[in-house]
């Protein structure tokens, strides 16, 4: 198939582009590079020994979208492009609604005009909301989101679902990711956050490589086994392969929802211990106050993706630590030389 990947230069996008190429698909990427580097795609081309067509453009740029669809016979779209920093979204809600929601509307309008009706969307476990019981299952209703980022994901899910109601030939796959971490086995592509990392795994990796002094663990008084929050971490290569598997769901019209997670929770302390054990590097940490908006513990019921897509996460926490460390050691400053 020929796949348009929006946001394909980013963390999850670049790993997915690689898996698509090695599975025999052709890939066109549209990305404005606001949170990524073209270097990631150059490395993907090297790893796959195959070229990528790249458009540097904003997802809200209808003229650019029109040009992409008129220049290529696109069979399906995988839509990663968006803003993803939860804290920033509280202070800049309009940016998040503009890029994430209006951007998705612009994309689907361009798809409709070009007669492209298959879409896979990067959603998030955050749409289950604050009060859902674990494990999260796809048939639970979307819940109350606590920040504009989460709300934007829930809104886009609704927009896309409405499209499938109105147009019987559309097929939309909503993939709800849990906590993606890790890097490609080669160590040449990985997560490269700008500024201070918001997320746990890149923060640990930057402490290990000497870019940060000490990890703050946000709270150790949660109602969990060791008092720190539990999350369902999954390897980004498994997640990328989940998108290749999800292409089969686009053969059937309608809206299809899948959790992509492992089905297991791991605590912050267990993550630090695993990193130290696998890499033999000590991570200095201190206990800091709870972070606003954090939930104590959640993980996926991952059975639907296994039953219907024959996809399940194959890589474990040790693999995630090993591959994060290989990427961070090879690229201490990320994609910057
Ligand atoms: P990322 O920031 O690395 O990738 C997003 C890409 O989109 C970047 O390359 C960025 O340059 C591009 N982009 C942003 N705004 C754009 C715009 N206006 N026009 C064109 N391109 C634009 O993030 P990621 O971690 O790879 O996440 C990819 C998607 O998955 C996002 O939609 C994110 O919300 C979603 N998601 C991520 C996680 C996670 O933990 N990383 C979890 C759940 C969902
Ligand atoms: C994991 C755990 C922190 C950093 C976020 C978004 C979610 C999705 C994935 C989407 C939490 C703790 C973290 C640190 C810490 N994003 N932590 N010290 O919050 O589960 O999910 O990313 O696009 O929508 O909310 O992931 O990696 O930020 O945090 O103690 O310096 O690590 O408190 O318990 P989170 P995270």
Coordinates of C-alpha atoms in Angstrom, one line a residue, residues 26-298:
X26 CA 5.5 2.9 0.3
X27 CA 5.5 5.9 2.5
X28 CA 4.9 9.7 2.0
X29 CA 5.5 11.8 5.1
X30 CA 4.0 15.2 5.9
X31 CA 5.5 16.9 9.0
X32 CA 6.3 20.6 9.8
X33 CA 9.2 19.4 12.0
X34 CA 8.1 21.6 14.9
X35 CA 9.0 18.8 17.3
X36 CA 11.3 16.6 15.3
X37 CA 14.3 16.5 12.9
X38 CA 14.5 15.4 9.3
X39 CA 17.6 13.4 10.4
X40 CA 15.2 10.8 11.9
X41 CA 13.8 10.1 8.4
X42 CA 17.3 10.0 6.8
X43 CA 18.2 7.3 9.3
X44 CA 15.0 5.4 8.6
X45 CA 15.8 5.4 4.9
X46 CA 19.3 4.0 5.7
X47 CA 17.9 1.3 8.0
X48 CA 15.2 0.3 5.4
X49 CA 17.4 0.9 2.4
X50 CA 14.4 2.5 0.8
X51 CA 13.4 6.1 0.1
X52 CA 10.6 8.2 1.6
X53 CA 8.8 11.1 -0.1
X54 CA 8.8 14.1 2.4
X55 CA 6.6 17.2 2.5
X56 CA 7.5 19.9 5.1
X57 CA 4.1 21.3 5.8
X58 CA 1.6 22.1 8.5
X59 CA -1.2 19.6 9.0
X60 CA -3.7 22.6 8.8
X61 CA -2.4 23.7 5.4
X62 CA -5.2 22.6 3.0
X63 CA -3.3 23.6 -0.1
X64 CA -0.3 21.4 0.9
X65 CA -2.6 18.5 1.7
X66 CA -4.3 18.9 -1.6
X67 CA -1.0 18.8 -3.4
X68 CA 0.0 15.6 -1.5
X69 CA -3.2 13.8 -2.4
X70 CA -3.2 14.9 -6.0
X71 CA 0.5 13.9 -6.5
X72 CA 0.2 10.4 -5.0
X73 CA -2.4 7.6 -5.0
X74 CA -2.6 7.3 -1.3
X75 CA -4.4 4.1 0.0
X76 CA -4.5 5.0 3.7
X77 CA -3.4 7.6 6.1
X78 CA -1.7 7.2 9.5
X79 CA -2.2 10.4 11.4
X80 CA 0.4 11.2 14.1
X81 CA 0.9 14.9 13.6
X82 CA 0.0 16.8 16.7
X83 CA 1.1 18.5 19.9
X84 CA 1.4 16.2 22.9
X85 CA 2.7 18.0 26.0
X86 CA 0.0 17.7 28.7
X87 CA 1.2 20.6 30.9
X88 CA 1.8 23.0 27.9
X89 CA -1.8 22.2 26.7
X90 CA -3.2 23.7 29.9
X91 CA -1.4 27.1 29.2
X92 CA -1.9 27.0 25.4
X93 CA -5.2 25.4 24.8
X94 CA -5.9 27.1 21.5
X95 CA -2.6 25.7 20.0
X96 CA -3.8 22.2 21.0
X97 CA -7.3 22.6 19.6
X98 CA -6.0 24.2 16.5
X99 CA -3.3 21.7 15.6
X100 CA -4.9 18.5 17.0
X101 CA -8.5 19.1 16.2
X102 CA -8.6 21.6 13.3
X103 CA -5.5 19.8 11.8
X104 CA -7.5 16.5 11.9
X105 CA -10.5 18.2 10.3
X106 CA -8.3 19.7 7.6
X107 CA -6.7 16.3 6.9
X108 CA -10.0 14.5 6.7
X109 CA -11.5 17.2 4.4
X110 CA -8.5 16.7 2.1
X111 CA -8.9 12.9 2.2
X112 CA -12.6 13.2 1.4
X113 CA -11.9 15.5 -1.6
X114 CA -9.4 13.0 -2.8
X115 CA -11.6 9.9 -2.2
X116 CA -9.2 8.5 0.4
X117 CA -11.3 6.8 3.1
X118 CA -9.0 4.8 5.4
X119 CA -7.4 6.4 8.4
X120 CA -5.5 5.3 11.5
X121 CA -5.4 7.8 14.3
X122 CA -3.0 8.2 17.3
X123 CA -5.3 8.4 20.2
X124 CA -4.3 7.9 23.9
X125 CA -5.3 6.0 27.0
X126 CA -6.0 9.5 28.4
X127 CA -9.5 9.4 26.7
X128 CA -10.7 6.9 29.3
X129 CA -10.7 9.8 31.7
X130 CA -10.0 10.2 35.4
X131 CA -12.6 7.8 36.8
X132 CA -12.3 4.7 34.7
X133 CA -11.5 1.4 36.4
X134 CA -8.5 -0.7 35.4
X135 CA -7.8 -2.4 33.2
X136 CA -9.1 -0.1 30.5
X137 CA -11.3 -1.8 27.9
X138 CA -12.3 -0.4 24.5
X139 CA -16.0 -0.7 25.2
X140 CA -15.8 1.7 28.2
X141 CA -17.2 5.1 27.5
X142 CA -14.8 8.0 27.0
X143 CA -14.4 9.7 30.4
X144 CA -13.8 13.1 31.9
X145 CA -10.4 14.4 30.5
X146 CA -8.4 16.7 32.8
X147 CA -6.4 18.8 30.2
X148 CA -6.8 20.3 26.7
X149 CA -4.4 17.7 25.3
X150 CA -6.7 14.8 26.5
X151 CA -9.8 16.7 25.5
X152 CA -8.4 17.3 22.0
X153 CA -7.8 13.5 21.5
X154 CA -11.4 12.7 22.7
X155 CA -12.8 15.4 20.3
X156 CA -10.9 14.0 17.4
X157 CA -12.1 10.5 18.2
X158 CA -15.7 11.9 18.1
X159 CA -15.1 13.7 14.8
X160 CA -13.7 10.6 13.2
X161 CA -16.5 8.4 14.5
X162 CA -19.1 10.8 13.2
X163 CA -17.5 10.6 9.7
X164 CA -17.9 6.9 9.7
X165 CA -21.6 7.3 10.6
X166 CA -22.2 9.8 7.8
X167 CA -20.1 8.1 5.1
X168 CA -20.5 4.3 4.9
X169 CA -17.3 3.8 2.9
X170 CA -15.0 5.3 5.5
X171 CA -12.9 3.2 7.9
X172 CA -11.3 4.8 10.9
X173 CA -9.0 3.0 13.4
X174 CA -8.6 4.7 16.8
X175 CA -5.4 3.4 18.4
X176 CA -5.3 4.2 22.1
X177 CA -1.6 4.1 23.1
X178 CA -0.6 3.5 26.7
X179 CA 3.0 4.6 27.5
X180 CA 5.4 4.1 24.6
X181 CA 9.1 4.0 25.5
X182 CA 12.3 2.5 24.1
X183 CA 14.0 2.9 20.7
X184 CA 14.8 0.9 17.6
X185 CA 17.2 -2.0 18.2
X186 CA 19.8 -0.3 15.9
X187 CA 20.2 2.6 18.4
X188 CA 20.0 5.0 15.5
X189 CA 16.4 6.3 16.0
X190 CA 14.7 7.1 19.3
X191 CA 12.9 9.7 21.4
X192 CA 14.5 13.1 21.2
X193 CA 12.5 15.5 23.4
X194 CA 13.1 19.3 23.1
X195 CA 14.1 20.9 26.4
X196 CA 13.4 19.3 29.7
X197 CA 11.7 15.9 29.2
X198 CA 8.1 15.7 30.5
X199 CA 8.0 11.9 30.4
X200 CA 9.7 9.4 32.7
X201 CA 11.8 7.3 30.4
X202 CA 13.6 10.1 28.5
X203 CA 14.3 11.8 31.8
X204 CA 15.9 8.7 33.2
X205 CA 17.9 8.3 30.1
X206 CA 19.2 11.9 30.2
X207 CA 20.1 11.5 33.9
X208 CA 22.0 8.3 33.0
X209 CA 24.0 10.1 30.2
X210 CA 24.8 13.1 32.4
X211 CA 22.5 15.7 30.8
X212 CA 20.4 15.9 34.1
X213 CA 21.6 15.6 37.6
X214 CA 18.7 13.8 39.4
X215 CA 15.3 12.3 38.7
X216 CA 12.4 13.6 40.7
X217 CA 9.9 10.8 41.4
X218 CA 6.5 12.6 41.6
X219 CA 4.9 11.1 44.7
X220 CA 5.5 7.9 46.7
X221 CA 2.3 8.0 48.6
X222 CA -0.1 6.6 46.0
X223 CA -2.3 3.6 46.8
X224 CA -0.1 1.3 44.8
X225 CA 2.3 -1.5 45.9
X226 CA 5.4 0.7 46.4
X227 CA 3.5 4.0 46.6
X228 CA 4.7 5.3 43.1
X229 CA 2.4 5.5 40.1
X230 CA 1.9 2.4 37.8
X231 CA 1.7 2.7 34.0
X232 CA 1.5 0.3 31.1
X233 CA 4.8 0.9 29.3
X234 CA 5.2 -0.6 25.8
X235 CA 8.1 -0.8 23.5
X236 CA 7.9 1.7 20.6
X237 CA 8.8 -0.9 18.1
X238 CA 5.9 -3.1 19.2
X239 CA 3.7 0.0 19.0
X240 CA 5.0 0.7 15.5
X241 CA 4.2 -2.8 14.4
X242 CA 0.7 -2.4 15.9
X243 CA 0.1 0.2 13.2
X244 CA 1.1 -2.2 10.4
X245 CA -1.3 -4.7 11.9
X246 CA -4.0 -2.1 12.2
X247 CA -4.0 -1.6 8.4
X248 CA -6.0 -4.8 8.1
X249 CA -8.8 -3.2 10.2
X250 CA -9.1 -0.5 7.6
X251 CA -10.5 -3.1 5.1
X252 CA -13.8 -3.0 7.0
X253 CA -15.8 0.2 7.0
X254 CA -16.7 1.8 10.4
X255 CA -14.9 3.0 13.5
X256 CA -12.6 0.5 15.2
X257 CA -11.0 1.1 18.6
X258 CA -7.9 -0.8 19.9
X259 CA -5.8 -0.4 23.0
X260 CA -2.1 -0.8 22.3
X261 CA -0.5 -1.7 25.5
X262 CA 1.0 -4.8 27.3
X263 CA -1.7 -5.3 29.8
X264 CA 0.7 -4.9 32.7
X265 CA 1.4 -2.1 35.1
X266 CA 5.0 -1.1 36.2
X267 CA 5.7 1.4 38.9
X268 CA 8.1 4.4 38.6
X269 CA 10.4 2.8 41.2
X270 CA 10.4 -0.5 39.2
X271 CA 11.3 1.4 36.1
X272 CA 14.3 3.0 37.8
X273 CA 15.4 -0.3 39.2
X274 CA 15.0 -2.1 35.8
X275 CA 17.1 0.6 34.1
X276 CA 19.8 0.3 36.8
X277 CA 19.9 -3.5 36.6
X278 CA 20.0 -3.7 32.8
X279 CA 22.4 -0.8 32.2
X280 CA 24.5 -1.0 35.4
X281 CA 24.2 2.8 35.6
X282 CA 22.9 4.3 38.9
X283 CA 20.1 6.8 38.6
X284 CA 20.2 9.4 41.5
X285 CA 16.6 10.3 42.4
X286 CA 14.6 12.2 45.0
X287 CA 11.0 12.0 46.0
X288 CA 9.1 15.1 44.9
X289 CA 5.5 16.2 45.4
X290 CA 2.8 14.6 43.3
X291 CA 2.4 16.0 39.8
X292 CA -0.9 17.6 39.2
X293 CA -3.3 15.4 37.2
X294 CA -1.4 12.1 37.6
X295 CA -3.5 9.0 38.1
X296 CA -2.3 6.4 40.6
X297 CA -2.4 3.4 38.2
X298 CA -3.7 2.3 34.9

